[in-house]
Every structure is written in structure tokens, then in C-alpha cells.
Coordinates of C-alpha atoms in Angstrom, one line a residue:
X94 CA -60.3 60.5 14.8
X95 CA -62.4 63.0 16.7
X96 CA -65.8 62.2 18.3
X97 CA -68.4 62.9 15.8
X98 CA -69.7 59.1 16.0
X99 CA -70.1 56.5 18.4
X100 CA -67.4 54.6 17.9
X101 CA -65.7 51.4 19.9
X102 CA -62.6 53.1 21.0
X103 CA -60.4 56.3 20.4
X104 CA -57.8 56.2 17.6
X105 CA -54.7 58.3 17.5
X106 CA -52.3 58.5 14.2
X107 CA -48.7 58.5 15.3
X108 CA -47.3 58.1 12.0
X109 CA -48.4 57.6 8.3
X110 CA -48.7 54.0 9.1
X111 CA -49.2 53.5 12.6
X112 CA -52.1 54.5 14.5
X113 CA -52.8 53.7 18.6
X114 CA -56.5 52.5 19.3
X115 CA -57.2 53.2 23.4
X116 CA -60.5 52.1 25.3
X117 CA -61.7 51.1 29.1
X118 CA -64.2 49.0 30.1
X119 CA -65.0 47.3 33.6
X120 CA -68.0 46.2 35.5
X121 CA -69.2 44.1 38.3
X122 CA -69.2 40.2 37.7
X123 CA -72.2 38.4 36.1
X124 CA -71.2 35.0 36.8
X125 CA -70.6 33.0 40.3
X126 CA -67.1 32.2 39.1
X127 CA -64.2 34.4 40.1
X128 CA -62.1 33.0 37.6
X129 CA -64.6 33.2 35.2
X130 CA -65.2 36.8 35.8
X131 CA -62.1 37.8 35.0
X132 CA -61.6 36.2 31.8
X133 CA -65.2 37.6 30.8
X134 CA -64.1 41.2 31.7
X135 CA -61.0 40.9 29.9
X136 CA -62.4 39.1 26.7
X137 CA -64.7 42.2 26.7
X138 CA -62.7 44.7 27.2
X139 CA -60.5 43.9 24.3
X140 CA -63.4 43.4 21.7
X141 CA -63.7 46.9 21.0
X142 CA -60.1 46.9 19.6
X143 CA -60.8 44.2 17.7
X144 CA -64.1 46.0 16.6
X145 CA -62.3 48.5 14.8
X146 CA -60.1 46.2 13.3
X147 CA -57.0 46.4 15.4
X148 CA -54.6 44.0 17.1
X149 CA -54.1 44.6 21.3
X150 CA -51.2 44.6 22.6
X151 CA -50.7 46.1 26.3
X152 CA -53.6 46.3 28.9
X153 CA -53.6 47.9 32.6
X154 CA -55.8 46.3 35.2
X155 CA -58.7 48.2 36.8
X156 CA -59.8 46.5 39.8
X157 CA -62.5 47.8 42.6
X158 CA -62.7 45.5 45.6
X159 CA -63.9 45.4 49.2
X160 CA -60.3 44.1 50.8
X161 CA -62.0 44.5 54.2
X162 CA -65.2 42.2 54.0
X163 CA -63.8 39.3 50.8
X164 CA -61.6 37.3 50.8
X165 CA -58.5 37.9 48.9
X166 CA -58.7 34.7 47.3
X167 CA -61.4 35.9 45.2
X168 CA -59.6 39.2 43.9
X169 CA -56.1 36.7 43.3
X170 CA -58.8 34.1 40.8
X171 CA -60.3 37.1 39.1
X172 CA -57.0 38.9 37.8
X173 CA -55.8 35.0 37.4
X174 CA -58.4 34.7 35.0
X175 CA -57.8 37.8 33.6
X176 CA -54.2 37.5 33.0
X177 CA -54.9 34.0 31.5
X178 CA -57.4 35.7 28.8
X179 CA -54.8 38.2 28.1
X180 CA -52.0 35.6 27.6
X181 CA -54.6 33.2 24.9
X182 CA -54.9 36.8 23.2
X183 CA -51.1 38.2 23.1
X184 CA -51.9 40.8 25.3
X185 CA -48.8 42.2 28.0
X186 CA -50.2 43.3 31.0
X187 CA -47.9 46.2 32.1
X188 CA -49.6 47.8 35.3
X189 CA -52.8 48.7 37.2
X190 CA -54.8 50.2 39.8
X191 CA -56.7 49.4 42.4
X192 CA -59.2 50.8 44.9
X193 CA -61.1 49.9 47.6
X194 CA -64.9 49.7 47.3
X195 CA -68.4 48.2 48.1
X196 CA -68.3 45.5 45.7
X197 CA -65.7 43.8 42.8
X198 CA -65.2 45.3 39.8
X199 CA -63.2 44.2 36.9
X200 CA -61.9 45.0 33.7
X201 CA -59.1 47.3 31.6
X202 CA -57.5 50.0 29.6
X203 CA -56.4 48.8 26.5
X204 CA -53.6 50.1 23.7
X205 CA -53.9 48.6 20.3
X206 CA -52.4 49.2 16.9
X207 CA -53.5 49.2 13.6
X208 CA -52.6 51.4 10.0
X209 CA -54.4 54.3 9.9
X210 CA -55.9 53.3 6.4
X211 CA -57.3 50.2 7.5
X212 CA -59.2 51.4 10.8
X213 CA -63.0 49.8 10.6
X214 CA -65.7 52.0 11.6
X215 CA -69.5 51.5 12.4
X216 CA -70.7 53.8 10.2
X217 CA -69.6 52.6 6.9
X218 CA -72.4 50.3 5.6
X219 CA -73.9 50.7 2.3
X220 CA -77.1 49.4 0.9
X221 CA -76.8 46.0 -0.1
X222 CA -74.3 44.8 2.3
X223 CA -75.1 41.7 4.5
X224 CA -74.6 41.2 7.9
X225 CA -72.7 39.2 9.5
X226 CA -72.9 38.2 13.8
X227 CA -70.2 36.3 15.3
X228 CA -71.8 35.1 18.6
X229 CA -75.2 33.9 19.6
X230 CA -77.0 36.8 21.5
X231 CA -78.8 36.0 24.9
X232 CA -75.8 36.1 27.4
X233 CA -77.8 39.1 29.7
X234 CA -80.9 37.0 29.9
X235 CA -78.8 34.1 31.0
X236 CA -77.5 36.3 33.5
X237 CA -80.5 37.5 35.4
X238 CA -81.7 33.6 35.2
X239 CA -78.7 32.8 36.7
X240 CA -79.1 35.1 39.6
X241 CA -82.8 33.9 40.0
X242 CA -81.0 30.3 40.6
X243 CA -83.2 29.4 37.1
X244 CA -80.3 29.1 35.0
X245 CA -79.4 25.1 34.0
X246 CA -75.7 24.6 34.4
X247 CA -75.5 23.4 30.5
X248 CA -76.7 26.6 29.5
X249 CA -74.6 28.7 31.5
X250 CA -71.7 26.4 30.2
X251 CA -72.9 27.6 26.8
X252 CA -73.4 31.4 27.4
X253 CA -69.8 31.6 29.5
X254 CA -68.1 30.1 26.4
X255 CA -69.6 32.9 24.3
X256 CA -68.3 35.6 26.8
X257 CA -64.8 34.0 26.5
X258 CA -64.4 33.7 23.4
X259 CA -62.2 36.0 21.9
X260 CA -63.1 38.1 18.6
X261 CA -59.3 37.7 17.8
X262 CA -59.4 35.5 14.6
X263 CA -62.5 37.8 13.1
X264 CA -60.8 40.6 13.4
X265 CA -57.6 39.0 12.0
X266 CA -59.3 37.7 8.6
X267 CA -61.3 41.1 8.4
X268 CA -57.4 42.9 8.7
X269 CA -56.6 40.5 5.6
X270 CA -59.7 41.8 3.7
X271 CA -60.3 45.4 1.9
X272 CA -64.1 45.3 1.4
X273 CA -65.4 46.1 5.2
X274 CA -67.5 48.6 5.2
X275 CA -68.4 48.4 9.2
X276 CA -68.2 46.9 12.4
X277 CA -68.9 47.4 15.7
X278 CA -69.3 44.6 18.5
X279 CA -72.6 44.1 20.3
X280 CA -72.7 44.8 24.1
X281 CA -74.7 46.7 26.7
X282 CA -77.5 48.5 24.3
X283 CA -78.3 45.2 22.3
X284 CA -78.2 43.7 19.2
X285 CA -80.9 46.1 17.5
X286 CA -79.4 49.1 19.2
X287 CA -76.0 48.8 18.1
X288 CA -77.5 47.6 14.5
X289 CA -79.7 51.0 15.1
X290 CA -76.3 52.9 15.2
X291 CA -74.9 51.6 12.6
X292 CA -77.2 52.5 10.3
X293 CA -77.7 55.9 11.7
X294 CA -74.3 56.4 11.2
X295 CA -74.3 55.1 7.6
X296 CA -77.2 56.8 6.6
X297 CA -79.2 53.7 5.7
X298 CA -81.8 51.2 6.5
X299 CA -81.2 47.5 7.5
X300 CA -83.7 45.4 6.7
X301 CA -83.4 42.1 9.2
X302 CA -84.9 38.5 9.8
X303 CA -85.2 38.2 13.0
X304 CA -85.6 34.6 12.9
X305 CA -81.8 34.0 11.2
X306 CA -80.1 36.3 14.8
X307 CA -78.4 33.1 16.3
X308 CA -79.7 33.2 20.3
X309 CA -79.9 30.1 22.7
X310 CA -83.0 29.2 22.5
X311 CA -83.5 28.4 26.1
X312 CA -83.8 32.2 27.2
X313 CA -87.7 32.3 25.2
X314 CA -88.9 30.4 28.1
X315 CA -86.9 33.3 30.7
X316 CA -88.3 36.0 28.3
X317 CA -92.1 34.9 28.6
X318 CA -91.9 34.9 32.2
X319 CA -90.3 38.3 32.6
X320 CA -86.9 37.1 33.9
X321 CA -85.2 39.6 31.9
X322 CA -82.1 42.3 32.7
X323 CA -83.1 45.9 33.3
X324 CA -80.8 46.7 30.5
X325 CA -83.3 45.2 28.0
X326 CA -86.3 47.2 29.0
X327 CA -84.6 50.4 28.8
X328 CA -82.8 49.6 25.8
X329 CA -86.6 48.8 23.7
X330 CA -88.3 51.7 25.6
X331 CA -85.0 54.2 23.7
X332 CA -84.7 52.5 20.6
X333 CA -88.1 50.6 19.6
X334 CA -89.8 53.5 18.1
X335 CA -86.7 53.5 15.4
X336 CA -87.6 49.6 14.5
X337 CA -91.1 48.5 12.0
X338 CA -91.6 44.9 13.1
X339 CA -93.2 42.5 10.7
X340 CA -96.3 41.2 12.1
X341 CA -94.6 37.7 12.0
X342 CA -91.8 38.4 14.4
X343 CA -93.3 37.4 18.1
X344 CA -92.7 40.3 20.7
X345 CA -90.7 37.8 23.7
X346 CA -87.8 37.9 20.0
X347 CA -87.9 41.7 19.7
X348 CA -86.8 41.5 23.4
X349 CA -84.5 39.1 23.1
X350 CA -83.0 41.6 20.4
X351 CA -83.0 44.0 22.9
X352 CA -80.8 42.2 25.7
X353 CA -77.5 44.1 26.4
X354 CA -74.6 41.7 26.4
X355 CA -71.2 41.3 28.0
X356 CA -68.1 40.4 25.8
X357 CA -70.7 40.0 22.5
X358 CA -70.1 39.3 19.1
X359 CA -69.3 41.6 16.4
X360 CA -71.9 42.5 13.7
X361 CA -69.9 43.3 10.7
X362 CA -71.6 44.7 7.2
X363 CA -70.0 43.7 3.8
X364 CA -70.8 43.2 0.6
X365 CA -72.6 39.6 -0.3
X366 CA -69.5 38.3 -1.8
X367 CA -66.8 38.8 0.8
X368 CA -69.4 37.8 2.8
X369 CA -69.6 34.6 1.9
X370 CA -65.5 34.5 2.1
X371 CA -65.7 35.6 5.5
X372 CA -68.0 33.2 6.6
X373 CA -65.7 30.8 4.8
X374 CA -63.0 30.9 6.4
X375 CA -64.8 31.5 9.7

């Protein structure tokens, strides 16, 4: 697979039926939690094998930390929690690297598998399809609240449990299904940015009810008062020229559309029957 879309992660064929899906992905932590942060970073770092349809198998650790001014502690909960999220997924961690820096950072190189014939791609939908979102959107709103000390701790329960929940068992029913036409998971340019690339890449138009895109409904009330990631303003000032907004949808939603997320959901487009099936067994 070469490079002419914007794809989740690289895919090499090694054989007629086996192919090697590779990506990288590590930031600084978003959550108090050291423990926390490390199953977060891992949980997101392995959805864009899952994205594409595959099944992970070995990660490396990528770790930034500032050995001389933390406390070990810390770094030993992180890749704890990391090497717990791996172990819930059936993920080997074989190796690492790490280097010294101003602040933590977290995350991994990932190998996957999956047949060469069955690889899902983002730019497949055709008109008609419906879409389908695994997670409730909102987790980088909850974030900067968080850092503001505005965050409750039931909704940061909430949006943590999002951020560690694997996309595993979508991507294994999608594996058992033939009539995917896309996916993609939804991360750091929003849900209407990577919905944006999708169709771009398919050639279409999407036509969406805002009011059906599961959020927690909490982050309104952060969105109205301007407690919102930079990630979101840049990601509207890029993209919303692409998007016609009915005059119904309010403009603190459109934002909330907008919010880049950590360790998302994947938005999946299908036709309405296997649609229904998916979210069946789902």
C-alpha cells in the first residue's frame, strides 16, 4: 500500500495471504493518573491497527522522561499501565526505547497482521452507506476541563473509560463481515475532520445529524464558556469551510464536532443492512 491516502497505518504484503500493518503513536499524558496514562496511550496507539481491520500482535515501548527531576515511580505506573492494556488486548511487548527529556511521553510502535484482501480503508464509502461511531466524542474537552480543575470526577470516570476501551471486538466482528466499505478511527483532527477525509477520499458527500453523534453531554456547559483544547479551534478554522450546517444545529455542537480525541472511536461506513447486524451484535 503506498501513500496516496491518509490512511491509519502502513501495510506491507508478505505473502498472498499475509500482510504486516506498522504505525507509532505517543504523546504527553492528559490525565493526572500515571497508570492511567499508560493504558490511554497504549489503547490508542493500537486503534489504528484495528482501524484498518487488523489484529495486533507485538508493540515496542516509546518512552520520553525527565529521570533527573520525577520520580521513577511515575515512569514504573505508566509502562505498568501500559503493559496491562497490552496484555487485555493480546499484544507481546518485545522491546523499547527510551530517552531523557523535559516532560513524559508515552506511547508505541505497533506490528499487526491481517490478509491482504481484507485490509479496511478510509476511503471506500459509497453513497447510501450509514455510519456507524463506536465511542462517545468529547474526551479533549474533558481534558482541558480537567486541567482547569473544572472537570467532576464522575465525568472524568466516564471519559477515561472511553480512552481505555479497546476497539478490539469492532474490529473483530468487522474481520467476520465482507460488506465494509471504510473505516478509520477518530483522533486528533475530530470527528468532522476525519468524517471530512473519508469522504474526500471516497469521492462522496456525508450527509449527518449532528444531534444522533453520541458526546457526554456535560462538555456543552465547558464549550459555552470557552474551556476548549487548542486542537478544536484549529481543527474548525482548517476544515469548516468543507461543512454546510443546517441552521438547526447550535455552533457550541459544531465545536464539539471539532474536538480532537485521544484513543477515539472508530467511524465505520456500511451499507444499512450490515449495519444494522453490526450494531447487533455490538
Amino acid at each position: 500500500m503506498g501513500m496516496e491516502h491518509a490512511e491509519d497505518a502502513g501495510v506491507y504484503r508478505l505473502r498472498d495471504d499475509l500482510a504486516i500493518i506498522q504505525t507509532v503513536d505517543f504523546f504527553t499524558p492528559i490525565v493526572d493518573d500515571p497508570y492511567t496514562f499508560g493504558r490511554i496511550a497504549v489503547t490508542n496507539a493500537l486503534s489504528d491497527i484495528y482501524a484498518m481491520g487488523g489484529r495486533p500482535i507485538t508493540a515496542m515501548n516509546i518512552v520520553c522522561f525527565p529521570i533527573r527531576t520525577m520520580d521513577v515511580k511515575i515512569l514504573r505506573e505508566i509502562l505498568r499501565g501500559g503493559l496491562d492494556q497490552m496484555r487485555e488486548a493480546g499484544v507481546l511487548l518485545v522491546g523499547g526505547h527510551s530517552v531523557e527529556d523535559n516532560e513524559p511521553k508515552y506511547g508505541l510502535s505497533v506490528t499487526g497482521v491481517i490478509h491482504p484482501e481484507r485490509i479496511l480503508f478510509n476511503n471506500g464509502a459509497k453513497p447510501g452507506d450509514r455510519l456507524i461511531l463506536t465511542k462517545p466524542i468529547g474526551t479533549g474537552i474533558v481534558s482541558t476541563a480537567l486541567k482547569a480543575g473544572l472537570a467532576d470526577a464522575a465525568l472524568v470516570a466516564r471519559s477515561v473509560a472511553a480512552m481505555t476501551t479497546l476497539n478490539r471486538k469492532a474490529a473483530e466482528l468487522m474481520a467476520e463481515m465482507t460488506d465494509i466499505h471504510a473505516c478509520t478511527d477518530v483522533t486528533g483532527f475530530g470527528f468532522l475532520g476525519h468524517a471530512l477525509e473519508m469522504a474526500e477520499g471516497s469521492g462522496v458527500g456525508m450527509r449527518i445529524d449532528a444531534s444522533s453523534v453520541p458526546f457526554f453531554p456535560e462538555i456543552r456547559s465547558f464549550v459555552e464558556e470557552e474551556i476548549i483544547p487548542g486542537g478544536l479551534i484549529r481543527n474548525r478554522q482548517f476544515r469548516e469551510k468543507q461543512i454546510d450546517v443546517g441552521p438547526d444545529c447550535p455552533n457550541w455542537l459544531i465545536d464539539i464536532l471539532f474536538d480532537p480525541q485521544t484513543a477515539g472511536g472508530l467511524l465505520i461506513a456500511l451499507p444499512p443492512d450490515a449495519a444494522k447486524s453490526l450494531l447487533r451484535q455490538m
